[in-house]
PDB file of C-alpha atoms in Angstrom:
ATOM      1  CA  MET A   1      30.382  34.516  46.716  1.00 46.00           C
ATOM      2  CA  THR A   2      29.795  32.174  43.289  1.00 52.00           C
ATOM      3  CA  SER A   3      26.650  31.414  42.357  1.00 51.00           C
ATOM      4  CA  THR A   4      25.110  28.344  42.951  1.00 55.00           C
ATOM      5  CA  GLU A   5      22.509  28.351  40.830  1.00 56.00           C
ATOM      6  CA  PRO A   6      22.800  26.203  37.052  1.00 56.00           C
ATOM      7  CA  SER A   7      23.869  26.850  33.454  1.00 54.00           C
ATOM      8  CA  THR A   8      20.585  26.962  31.671  1.00 63.00           C
ATOM      9  CA  GLY A   9      22.914  26.528  28.289  1.00 64.00           C
ATOM     10  CA  PRO A  10      21.335  28.294  25.314  1.00 75.00           C
ATOM     11  CA  ALA A  11      17.868  27.638  24.382  1.00 78.00           C
ATOM     12  CA  PRO A  12      16.814  24.891  21.107  1.00 80.00           C
ATOM     13  CA  SER A  13      16.567  26.206  18.157  1.00 86.00           C
ATOM     14  CA  ALA A  14      13.550  25.895  16.073  1.00 84.00           C
ATOM     15  CA  LYS A  15      15.107  23.329  14.072  1.00 84.00           C
ATOM     16  CA  ASP A  16      15.974  21.424  17.808  1.00 85.00           C
ATOM     17  CA  LYS A  17      12.044  21.630  18.366  1.00 91.00           C
ATOM     18  CA  VAL A  18      10.705  19.912  14.937  1.00 91.00           C
ATOM     19  CA  LEU A  19      13.109  17.361  15.022  1.00 91.00           C
ATOM     20  CA  ALA A  20      12.482  16.648  18.866  1.00 93.00           C
ATOM     21  CA  TRP A  21       8.742  16.888  18.202  1.00 94.00           C
ATOM     22  CA  LEU A  22       9.105  14.587  15.078  1.00 93.00           C
ATOM     23  CA  ARG A  23      11.130  12.085  17.091  1.00 94.00           C
ATOM     24  CA  ALA A  24       8.482  11.719  19.502  1.00 94.00           C
ATOM     25  CA  HIS A  25       6.069  11.130  16.986  1.00 95.00           C
ATOM     26  CA  ALA A  26       7.594   8.474  14.867  1.00 95.00           C
ATOM     27  CA  PHE A  27       4.960   6.060  15.187  1.00 96.00           C
ATOM     28  CA  GLY A  28       2.489   8.305  14.800  1.00 97.00           C
ATOM     29  CA  LEU A  29       3.962   9.495  11.622  1.00 97.00           C
ATOM     30  CA  ALA A  30       4.779   5.826  10.869  1.00 97.00           C
ATOM     31  CA  ILE A  31       0.745   4.995  10.697  1.00 97.00           C
ATOM     32  CA  ALA A  32      -0.037   8.394   8.686  1.00 97.00           C
ATOM     33  CA  ASN A  33       2.038   6.626   6.294  1.00 97.00           C
ATOM     34  CA  LEU A  34       1.149   3.985   5.917  1.00 98.00           C
ATOM     35  CA  VAL A  35      -2.548   5.334   5.771  1.00 97.00           C
ATOM     36  CA  ALA A  36      -1.190   7.601   2.970  1.00 96.00           C
ATOM     37  CA  ASN A  37      -0.226   4.804   1.287  1.00 97.00           C
ATOM     38  CA  ILE A  38      -3.581   2.663   1.500  1.00 97.00           C
ATOM     39  CA  GLY A  39      -5.983   6.456   1.139  1.00 95.00           C
ATOM     40  CA  ILE A  40      -3.977   6.106  -2.495  1.00 95.00           C
ATOM     41  CA  VAL A  41      -5.151   3.201  -3.993  1.00 95.00           C
ATOM     42  CA  VAL A  42      -8.183   3.768  -2.790  1.00 94.00           C
ATOM     43  CA  THR A  43      -8.220   7.548  -4.750  1.00 93.00           C
ATOM     44  CA  GLY A  44      -6.157   5.904  -7.408  1.00 92.00           C
ATOM     45  CA  GLY A  45      -9.708   3.545  -7.838  1.00 90.00           C
ATOM     46  CA  VAL A  46     -11.695   6.556  -7.606  1.00 92.00           C
ATOM     47  CA  VAL A  47     -10.091   7.819 -11.015  1.00 92.00           C
ATOM     48  CA  ARG A  48     -10.125   4.647 -12.986  1.00 88.00           C
ATOM     49  CA  LEU A  49     -13.862   3.909 -11.767  1.00 89.00           C
ATOM     50  CA  THR A  50     -15.184   7.480 -12.805  1.00 90.00           C
ATOM     51  CA  GLY A  51     -13.024   7.443 -16.750  1.00 89.00           C
ATOM     52  CA  SER A  52     -11.081   9.811 -15.002  1.00 89.00           C
ATOM     53  CA  GLY A  53      -7.168   8.495 -16.197  1.00 89.00           C
ATOM     54  CA  LEU A  54      -6.906  10.886 -18.510  1.00 90.00           C
ATOM     55  CA  GLY A  55      -8.516  13.639 -17.038  1.00 92.00           C
ATOM     56  CA  CYS A  56      -4.955  15.415 -17.251  1.00 93.00           C
ATOM     57  CA  PRO A  57      -4.240  13.913 -20.873  1.00 91.00           C
ATOM     58  CA  THR A  58      -0.397  14.529 -20.689  1.00 93.00           C
ATOM     59  CA  TRP A  59       2.766  14.773 -18.004  1.00 94.00           C
ATOM     60  CA  PRO A  60       3.890  15.544 -16.134  1.00 91.00           C
ATOM     61  CA  LYS A  61       1.610  19.176 -17.193  1.00 92.00           C
ATOM     62  CA  CYS A  62      -2.036  18.602 -16.742  1.00 93.00           C
ATOM     63  CA  THR A  63      -2.104  19.780 -20.636  1.00 91.00           C
ATOM     64  CA  GLU A  64       0.395  21.260 -23.106  1.00 90.00           C
ATOM     65  CA  GLU A  65      -0.091  24.422 -21.951  1.00 89.00           C
ATOM     66  CA  SER A  66      -0.774  24.536 -17.845  1.00 91.00           C
ATOM     67  CA  TYR A  67       0.425  22.382 -15.077  1.00 89.00           C
ATOM     68  CA  VAL A  68      -3.243  22.689 -13.490  1.00 91.00           C
ATOM     69  CA  ALA A  69      -6.033  21.031 -13.957  1.00 88.00           C
ATOM     70  CA  HIS A  70      -8.881  23.755 -16.233  1.00 82.00           C
ATOM     71  CA  GLU A  71     -12.847  24.353 -17.018  1.00 82.00           C
ATOM     72  CA  ALA A  72     -12.612  22.339 -20.178  1.00 80.00           C
ATOM     73  CA  LEU A  73     -11.108  18.999 -18.521  1.00 86.00           C
ATOM     74  CA  GLY A  74     -14.445  18.992 -16.680  1.00 90.00           C
ATOM     75  CA  ILE A  75     -14.856  17.054 -13.256  1.00 93.00           C
ATOM     76  CA  ASN A  76     -12.987  14.185 -14.654  1.00 90.00           C
ATOM     77  CA  GLY A  77      -9.378  16.875 -14.361  1.00 92.00           C
ATOM     78  CA  VAL A  78     -10.952  17.790 -11.600  1.00 92.00           C
ATOM     79  CA  ILE A  79      -9.988  14.262  -9.877  1.00 93.00           C
ATOM     80  CA  GLU A  80      -6.993  13.424 -11.941  1.00 93.00           C
ATOM     81  CA  PHE A  81      -4.988  15.582 -10.709  1.00 92.00           C
ATOM     82  CA  GLY A  82      -6.295  16.011  -7.155  1.00 93.00           C
ATOM     83  CA  ASN A  83      -4.796  12.310  -7.296  1.00 92.00           C
ATOM     84  CA  ARG A  84      -1.598  13.705  -8.175  1.00 92.00           C
ATOM     85  CA  LEU A  85      -1.557  16.390  -6.052  1.00 93.00           C
ATOM     86  CA  LEU A  86      -1.928  14.088  -3.604  1.00 93.00           C
ATOM     87  CA  THR A  87       1.524  12.521  -4.077  1.00 93.00           C
ATOM     88  CA  TYR A  88       2.945  15.466  -2.181  1.00 94.00           C
ATOM     89  CA  VAL A  89       0.984  15.174   1.040  1.00 95.00           C
ATOM     90  CA  LEU A  90       2.591  11.634   1.075  1.00 96.00           C
ATOM     91  CA  ALA A  91       5.603  12.688   0.160  1.00 96.00           C
ATOM     92  CA  ALA A  92       5.436  15.098   2.443  1.00 97.00           C
ATOM     93  CA  ILE A  93       4.616  12.438   5.039  1.00 97.00           C
ATOM     94  CA  ALA A  94       7.512  10.213   4.360  1.00 97.00           C
ATOM     95  CA  ILE A  95      10.386  12.662   4.098  1.00 97.00           C
ATOM     96  CA  ALA A  96       8.876  13.968   8.122  1.00 97.00           C
ATOM     97  CA  VAL A  97       9.517   9.542   8.842  1.00 97.00           C
ATOM     98  CA  VAL A  98      12.404   9.966   7.504  1.00 97.00           C
ATOM     99  CA  PHE A  99      13.677  12.804   9.850  1.00 96.00           C
ATOM    100  CA  ALA A 100      11.471  11.165  12.905  1.00 96.00           C
ATOM    101  CA  VAL A 101      13.970   8.018  12.725  1.00 95.00           C
ATOM    102  CA  TRP A 102      17.115   9.503  11.292  1.00 94.00           C
ATOM    103  CA  ASN A 103      18.723   9.099  14.180  1.00 91.00           C
ATOM    104  CA  ARG A 104      18.705   5.292  14.137  1.00 85.00           C
ATOM    105  CA  ARG A 105      20.998   2.938  12.408  1.00 75.00           C
ATOM    106  CA  ASP A 106      18.715   0.049  11.986  1.00 85.00           C
ATOM    107  CA  VAL A 107      16.296  -0.961   9.871  1.00 93.00           C
ATOM    108  CA  ILE A 108      13.570   1.460  10.525  1.00 94.00           C
ATOM    109  CA  ARG A 109      15.704   4.480   8.554  1.00 95.00           C
ATOM    110  CA  ASN A 110      16.044   2.439   6.055  1.00 95.00           C
ATOM    111  CA  LEU A 111      12.581   1.089   5.405  1.00 97.00           C
ATOM    112  CA  ALA A 112      11.729   5.105   5.645  1.00 97.00           C
ATOM    113  CA  VAL A 113      14.008   6.127   2.985  1.00 97.00           C
ATOM    114  CA  VAL A 114      12.770   3.446   0.395  1.00 97.00           C
ATOM    115  CA  VAL A 115       9.664   4.310   0.982  1.00 97.00           C
ATOM    116  CA  ALA A 116      10.201   7.764   0.667  1.00 96.00           C
ATOM    117  CA  PHE A 117      12.314   6.778  -2.517  1.00 96.00           C
ATOM    118  CA  GLY A 118       8.929   5.203  -3.744  1.00 95.00           C
ATOM    119  CA  ILE A 119       6.891   8.162  -3.783  1.00 95.00           C
ATOM    120  CA  PRO A 120       8.943  10.228  -6.750  1.00 94.00           C
ATOM    121  CA  LEU A 121       9.621   6.852  -8.607  1.00 94.00           C
ATOM    122  CA  GLN A 122       5.367   5.874  -7.657  1.00 93.00           C
ATOM    123  CA  GLY A 123       4.758   9.360  -9.115  1.00 92.00           C
ATOM    124  CA  ILE A 124       6.575   8.562 -12.484  1.00 95.00           C
ATOM    125  CA  LEU A 125       5.213   5.727 -13.162  1.00 94.00           C
ATOM    126  CA  GLY A 126       1.553   7.043 -12.939  1.00 93.00           C
ATOM    127  CA  GLY A 127       2.920   8.978 -15.780  1.00 94.00           C
ATOM    128  CA  ILE A 128       3.508   6.605 -17.739  1.00 95.00           C
ATOM    129  CA  THR A 129       0.706   5.430 -17.582  1.00 93.00           C
ATOM    130  CA  VAL A 130      -0.893   8.436 -18.450  1.00 93.00           C
ATOM    131  CA  LEU A 131       1.926   8.509 -20.853  1.00 94.00           C
ATOM    132  CA  THR A 132       0.641   5.305 -22.518  1.00 93.00           C
ATOM    133  CA  GLN A 133      -2.520   6.033 -23.147  1.00 91.00           C
ATOM    134  CA  LEU A 134      -3.379   3.584 -19.732  1.00 92.00           C
ATOM    135  CA  ASN A 135      -1.358   0.317 -20.949  1.00 92.00           C
ATOM    136  CA  PRO A 136      -2.951  -2.176 -18.391  1.00 92.00           C
ATOM    137  CA  TYR A 137       0.351  -3.299 -18.055  1.00 93.00           C
ATOM    138  CA  VAL A 138       2.055  -0.294 -16.218  1.00 93.00           C
ATOM    139  CA  VAL A 139      -0.988   0.631 -14.557  1.00 93.00           C
ATOM    140  CA  ALA A 140      -1.175  -3.090 -12.708  1.00 93.00           C
ATOM    141  CA  LEU A 141       2.656  -2.305 -12.038  1.00 95.00           C
ATOM    142  CA  HIS A 142       1.792   0.995 -10.907  1.00 94.00           C
ATOM    143  CA  LEU A 143      -0.701  -0.652  -8.265  1.00 95.00           C
ATOM    144  CA  LEU A 144       1.337  -3.421  -7.034  1.00 96.00           C
ATOM    145  CA  ALA A 145       4.227  -1.254  -6.600  1.00 96.00           C
ATOM    146  CA  SER A 146       2.042   0.821  -4.062  1.00 96.00           C
ATOM    147  CA  MET A 147       0.863  -2.560  -2.205  1.00 96.00           C
ATOM    148  CA  ALA A 148       4.556  -2.971  -2.217  1.00 97.00           C
ATOM    149  CA  MET A 149       4.771   0.434  -0.098  1.00 97.00           C
ATOM    150  CA  VAL A 150       1.562  -0.899   2.243  1.00 98.00           C
ATOM    151  CA  GLY A 151       4.031  -4.316   3.125  1.00 97.00           C
ATOM    152  CA  LEU A 152       7.376  -1.472   3.895  1.00 97.00           C
ATOM    153  CA  CYS A 153       4.836   0.736   5.637  1.00 97.00           C
ATOM    154  CA  VAL A 154       3.741  -2.319   8.185  1.00 98.00           C
ATOM    155  CA  TRP A 155       6.863  -4.146   8.323  1.00 97.00           C
ATOM    156  CA  MET A 156       8.615  -0.298   9.689  1.00 97.00           C
ATOM    157  CA  LEU A 157       5.962   0.420  12.305  1.00 96.00           C
ATOM    158  CA  ASP A 158       6.120  -3.617  13.299  1.00 95.00           C
ATOM    159  CA  GLU A 159       9.529  -2.367  13.420  1.00 94.00           C
ATOM    160  CA  LEU A 160       9.163   0.388  15.774  1.00 94.00           C
ATOM    161  CA  ARG A 161       6.464  -0.865  18.351  1.00 92.00           C
ATOM    162  CA  SER A 162       5.216  -4.237  18.792  1.00 89.00           C
ATOM    163  CA  PRO A 163       4.739  -7.570  21.153  1.00 88.00           C
ATOM    164  CA  LYS A 164       8.226  -8.575  22.521  1.00 89.00           C
ATOM    165  CA  ARG A 165       8.571 -11.920  21.165  1.00 91.00           C
ATOM    166  CA  GLU A 166      10.601 -15.280  20.190  1.00 92.00           C
ATOM    167  CA  ALA A 167      10.815 -16.425  16.388  1.00 94.00           C
ATOM    168  CA  ALA A 168       7.802 -18.587  15.595  1.00 95.00           C
ATOM    169  CA  PRO A 169       9.289 -22.488  14.687  1.00 96.00           C
ATOM    170  CA  ARG A 170      10.504 -22.417  11.501  1.00 97.00           C
ATOM    171  CA  SER A 171       7.813 -24.718  10.282  1.00 97.00           C
ATOM    172  CA  VAL A 172       5.052 -21.344  10.888  1.00 97.00           C
ATOM    173  CA  ARG A 173       7.827 -19.062   9.388  1.00 97.00           C
ATOM    174  CA  ILE A 174       7.424 -21.049   6.113  1.00 98.00           C
ATOM    175  CA  ALA A 175       4.497 -21.173   6.207  1.00 98.00           C
ATOM    176  CA  ALA A 176       3.927 -16.973   6.499  1.00 98.00           C
ATOM    177  CA  VAL A 177       5.839 -16.914   3.719  1.00 98.00           C
ATOM    178  CA  VAL A 178       4.171 -19.142   1.635  1.00 98.00           C
ATOM    179  CA  THR A 179       0.926 -17.007   2.797  1.00 98.00           C
ATOM    180  CA  LEU A 180       2.878 -14.301   0.889  1.00 98.00           C
ATOM    181  CA  VAL A 181       3.837 -15.425  -2.261  1.00 98.00           C
ATOM    182  CA  VAL A 182      -0.076 -16.798  -2.797  1.00 98.00           C
ATOM    183  CA  GLY A 183      -0.857 -13.740  -1.495  1.00 98.00           C
ATOM    184  CA  TRP A 184       1.146 -11.814  -4.072  1.00 98.00           C
ATOM    185  CA  LEU A 185       0.169 -14.132  -6.568  1.00 97.00           C
ATOM    186  CA  SER A 186      -3.778 -13.534  -6.106  1.00 97.00           C
ATOM    187  CA  LEU A 187      -2.987  -9.335  -5.888  1.00 97.00           C
ATOM    188  CA  TRP A 188      -1.615  -9.661  -9.684  1.00 96.00           C
ATOM    189  CA  LEU A 189      -3.713 -11.935 -11.033  1.00 95.00           C
ATOM    190  CA  GLY A 190      -6.589  -9.323  -9.493  1.00 93.00           C
ATOM    191  CA  THR A 191      -5.181  -6.080 -11.670  1.00 93.00           C
ATOM    192  CA  VAL A 192      -5.014  -8.707 -14.568  1.00 93.00           C
ATOM    193  CA  VAL A 193      -8.774  -9.254 -14.250  1.00 91.00           C
ATOM    194  CA  THR A 194      -8.943  -5.340 -13.643  1.00 89.00           C
ATOM    195  CA  GLY A 195      -6.827  -5.310 -17.177  1.00 88.00           C
ATOM    196  CA  SER A 196      -8.907  -7.633 -19.507  1.00 87.00           C
ATOM    197  CA  GLY A 197     -12.482  -6.016 -17.685  1.00 80.00           C
ATOM    198  CA  PRO A 198     -14.163  -2.893 -17.731  1.00 79.00           C
ATOM    199  CA  HIS A 199     -13.338   0.613 -16.278  1.00 73.00           C
ATOM    200  CA  SER A 200     -10.216   0.735 -16.963  1.00 74.00           C
ATOM    201  CA  GLY A 201     -10.014   4.223 -16.519  1.00 72.00           C
ATOM    202  CA  ASP A 202     -11.118   5.854 -19.746  1.00 71.00           C
ATOM    203  CA  LEU A 203     -13.738   4.515 -22.832  1.00 67.00           C
ATOM    204  CA  ASP A 204     -10.614   4.520 -25.323  1.00 70.00           C
ATOM    205  CA  SER A 205      -7.635   2.709 -23.578  1.00 76.00           C
ATOM    206  CA  ARG A 206      -6.622  -0.583 -24.657  1.00 77.00           C
ATOM    207  CA  ARG A 207      -7.351  -3.878 -22.397  1.00 82.00           C
ATOM    208  CA  THR A 208      -5.161  -7.195 -22.120  1.00 84.00           C
ATOM    209  CA  GLY A 209      -7.514  -8.763 -24.820  1.00 85.00           C
ATOM    210  CA  LEU A 210      -8.273 -11.864 -21.975  1.00 89.00           C
ATOM    211  CA  ASP A 211     -11.104 -13.524 -21.515  1.00 90.00           C
ATOM    212  CA  PRO A 212     -12.335 -11.821 -17.834  1.00 88.00           C
ATOM    213  CA  ALA A 213     -14.594 -14.190 -17.330  1.00 90.00           C
ATOM    214  CA  LEU A 214     -12.137 -16.847 -17.546  1.00 93.00           C
ATOM    215  CA  MET A 215      -9.455 -14.462 -15.130  1.00 93.00           C
ATOM    216  CA  SER A 216     -11.685 -14.247 -12.791  1.00 92.00           C
ATOM    217  CA  HIS A 217     -12.011 -17.835 -12.274  1.00 93.00           C
ATOM    218  CA  ILE A 218      -8.360 -18.363 -12.187  1.00 95.00           C
ATOM    219  CA  HIS A 219      -8.038 -15.344  -9.474  1.00 95.00           C
ATOM    220  CA  ALA A 220     -10.694 -16.670  -7.577  1.00 95.00           C
ATOM    221  CA  TYR A 221      -8.969 -20.118  -7.611  1.00 96.00           C
ATOM    222  CA  ALA A 222      -5.315 -17.664  -6.856  1.00 97.00           C
ATOM    223  CA  VAL A 223      -7.774 -16.878  -3.344  1.00 96.00           C
ATOM    224  CA  TYR A 224      -9.314 -19.893  -2.464  1.00 97.00           C
ATOM    225  CA  ALA A 225      -5.653 -20.957  -2.139  1.00 98.00           C
ATOM    226  CA  LEU A 226      -4.250 -17.776  -0.098  1.00 98.00           C
ATOM    227  CA  ILE A 227      -7.459 -18.512   1.982  1.00 98.00           C
ATOM    228  CA  ALA A 228      -6.184 -22.318   2.579  1.00 98.00           C
ATOM    229  CA  ALA A 229      -2.700 -20.996   3.009  1.00 98.00           C
ATOM    230  CA  THR A 230      -3.569 -18.471   5.566  1.00 98.00           C
ATOM    231  CA  LEU A 231      -5.298 -21.467   7.640  1.00 98.00           C
ATOM    232  CA  VAL A 232      -2.303 -23.248   7.671  1.00 98.00           C
ATOM    233  CA  THR A 233      -0.980 -20.742   8.997  1.00 98.00           C
ATOM    234  CA  LEU A 234      -3.073 -20.518  11.890  1.00 98.00           C
ATOM    235  CA  TRP A 235      -2.840 -24.118  12.929  1.00 98.00           C
ATOM    236  CA  LEU A 236       0.714 -24.586  12.707  1.00 97.00           C
ATOM    237  CA  GLY A 237       0.408 -20.785  14.906  1.00 96.00           C
ATOM    238  CA  ARG A 238      -1.860 -21.374  17.431  1.00 95.00           C
ATOM    239  CA  LYS A 239       0.424 -21.811  20.511  1.00 94.00           C
ATOM    240  CA  ASN A 240       1.511 -18.408  19.240  1.00 94.00           C
ATOM    241  CA  ALA A 241      -0.793 -16.151  20.873  1.00 94.00           C
ATOM    242  CA  TYR A 242       0.367 -12.896  18.496  1.00 95.00           C
ATOM    243  CA  VAL A 243       1.195 -14.706  15.450  1.00 96.00           C
ATOM    244  CA  ARG A 244      -2.711 -16.386  15.755  1.00 97.00           C
ATOM    245  CA  SER A 245      -4.120 -12.821  16.336  1.00 96.00           C
ATOM    246  CA  VAL A 246      -2.916 -10.884  13.421  1.00 97.00           C
ATOM    247  CA  THR A 247      -3.907 -14.480  11.042  1.00 98.00           C
ATOM    248  CA  ILE A 248      -7.150 -14.379  11.904  1.00 98.00           C
ATOM    249  CA  VAL A 249      -7.290 -10.848  11.432  1.00 98.00           C
ATOM    250  CA  LEU A 250      -6.083 -11.444   7.769  1.00 98.00           C
ATOM    251  CA  LEU A 251      -8.136 -14.587   7.490  1.00 98.00           C
ATOM    252  CA  VAL A 252     -10.957 -12.432   8.104  1.00 98.00           C
ATOM    253  CA  VAL A 253      -9.471 -10.145   5.860  1.00 97.00           C
ATOM    254  CA  GLU A 254      -9.803 -11.850   3.328  1.00 97.00           C
ATOM    255  CA  LEU A 255     -13.211 -13.661   3.790  1.00 97.00           C
ATOM    256  CA  ALA A 256     -14.594 -10.277   3.272  1.00 96.00           C
ATOM    257  CA  GLN A 257     -12.607  -9.810   0.039  1.00 96.00           C
ATOM    258  CA  GLY A 258     -13.531 -12.898  -1.275  1.00 94.00           C
ATOM    259  CA  LEU A 259     -17.359 -12.363  -0.789  1.00 95.00           C
ATOM    260  CA  ILE A 260     -16.816  -8.678  -2.099  1.00 95.00           C
ATOM    261  CA  GLY A 261     -15.181 -10.334  -4.882  1.00 93.00           C
ATOM    262  CA  TRP A 262     -18.398 -12.569  -5.586  1.00 92.00           C
ATOM    263  CA  VAL A 263     -20.660 -10.195  -5.867  1.00 94.00           C
ATOM    264  CA  GLN A 264     -19.423  -7.646  -7.648  1.00 91.00           C
ATOM    265  CA  TYR A 265     -18.580 -10.426 -10.630  1.00 90.00           C
ATOM    266  CA  LEU A 266     -22.301 -11.791 -10.247  1.00 91.00           C
ATOM    267  CA  THR A 267     -24.126  -8.241 -10.157  1.00 92.00           C
ATOM    268  CA  ASP A 268     -21.989  -7.005 -13.176  1.00 88.00           C
ATOM    269  CA  LEU A 269     -19.158  -5.163 -10.867  1.00 86.00           C
ATOM    270  CA  PRO A 270     -20.948  -2.085  -9.678  1.00 91.00           C
ATOM    271  CA  VAL A 271     -18.956   0.458  -8.594  1.00 89.00           C
ATOM    272  CA  LEU A 272     -18.817   1.405  -5.141  1.00 92.00           C
ATOM    273  CA  LEU A 273     -18.067  -2.219  -4.481  1.00 92.00           C
ATOM    274  CA  VAL A 274     -15.106  -2.318  -7.253  1.00 91.00           C
ATOM    275  CA  GLY A 275     -13.959   0.219  -4.658  1.00 92.00           C
ATOM    276  CA  PHE A 276     -14.107  -1.360  -1.763  1.00 94.00           C
ATOM    277  CA  HIS A 277     -12.262  -4.204  -3.579  1.00 94.00           C
ATOM    278  CA  MET A 278      -9.735  -2.568  -3.871  1.00 94.00           C
ATOM    279  CA  LEU A 279      -9.811  -0.736  -0.851  1.00 96.00           C
ATOM    280  CA  GLY A 280      -9.758  -4.456   0.133  1.00 96.00           C
ATOM    281  CA  ALA A 281      -6.447  -5.700  -1.680  1.00 96.00           C
ATOM    282  CA  ALA A 282      -4.224  -2.762  -0.732  1.00 97.00           C
ATOM    283  CA  LEU A 283      -5.590  -4.440   3.711  1.00 97.00           C
ATOM    284  CA  ILE A 284      -4.921  -8.011   2.012  1.00 98.00           C
ATOM    285  CA  SER A 285      -0.880  -6.515   1.392  1.00 98.00           C
ATOM    286  CA  ALA A 286      -1.037  -4.774   4.886  1.00 98.00           C
ATOM    287  CA  GLY A 287      -2.324  -7.992   6.426  1.00 98.00           C
ATOM    288  CA  LEU A 288       0.129 -10.063   4.558  1.00 98.00           C
ATOM    289  CA  ALA A 289       3.244  -8.116   5.467  1.00 98.00           C
ATOM    290  CA  ARG A 290       2.125  -8.388   9.027  1.00 97.00           C
ATOM    291  CA  VAL A 291       1.721 -11.669   9.502  1.00 98.00           C
ATOM    292  CA  VAL A 292       5.408 -12.578   7.727  1.00 98.00           C
ATOM    293  CA  VAL A 293       6.885  -9.945  10.585  1.00 97.00           C
ATOM    294  CA  SER A 294       4.880 -11.666  13.291  1.00 96.00           C
ATOM    295  CA  THR A 295       6.739 -14.463  13.442  1.00 97.00           C
ATOM    296  CA  ARG A 296      10.328 -12.792  12.999  1.00 94.00           C
ATOM    297  CA  ALA A 297      12.077 -11.918  17.313  1.00 92.00           C
ATOM    298  CA  ARG A 298      11.413  -9.002  18.768  1.00 86.00           C
ATOM    299  CA  GLY A 299      13.017  -7.815  21.113  1.00 77.00           C
TER     300      GLY A 299
END
């Protein structure tokens, strides 16, 4: 008499269980990826605002004799070294996302790989900022690269999970791209303002030599243009519920960011407000990317 019980087969290995867990939590890991990349912008701001940019005076070591911070470097060394360690946290999250989406054959996997490779490249760029004694142009590139990573993370989230929708009309798509371009111009001008003003990250690091007040006003004009472009996108896309909602969110962030910018300018750049302004810049980068992807069709 033969048995009718089905064969259970071999039990899944630990590797299979881990991969299954990662795939089941791909969206949550992608959110963590975005949060971590925004977080590194904020912690990088803490390094600069506390004058800890050269807390570890060399790279890849912290000092010529040690890879880690020691007591002689004081609190600045702890802050700078702690920020370096966060790069490994970002890398771990990014690698987990790659494994979570590796079985896909679409843009999601490509985005995950680009972000994962971007983390060590950002680490190298951060090392160059130290080796160049916080050259303001290198610091600006370092920050803008992080902003780009934030945008890519938003794009990946939209690909993983977003409302089903048709493509927005061509006029809305063009307006969204124009908003993105003007927004990035504003972000870049913000780094120029930073490079010409105080809070350089170290008392001895050089500045661009540009007039901080003049650059602040030029940056403000770019922000006005960004708000105008966002309003145009909102008006053109008012009949598209998803485009309308994400554009409103971006507009609110822009207005809050503009208010913080003016208050910090009028109050001589208090450290706390500058920190919130950097967070706002990262949120604007995320919002710009979200508006652009919201105009694309999703099945």
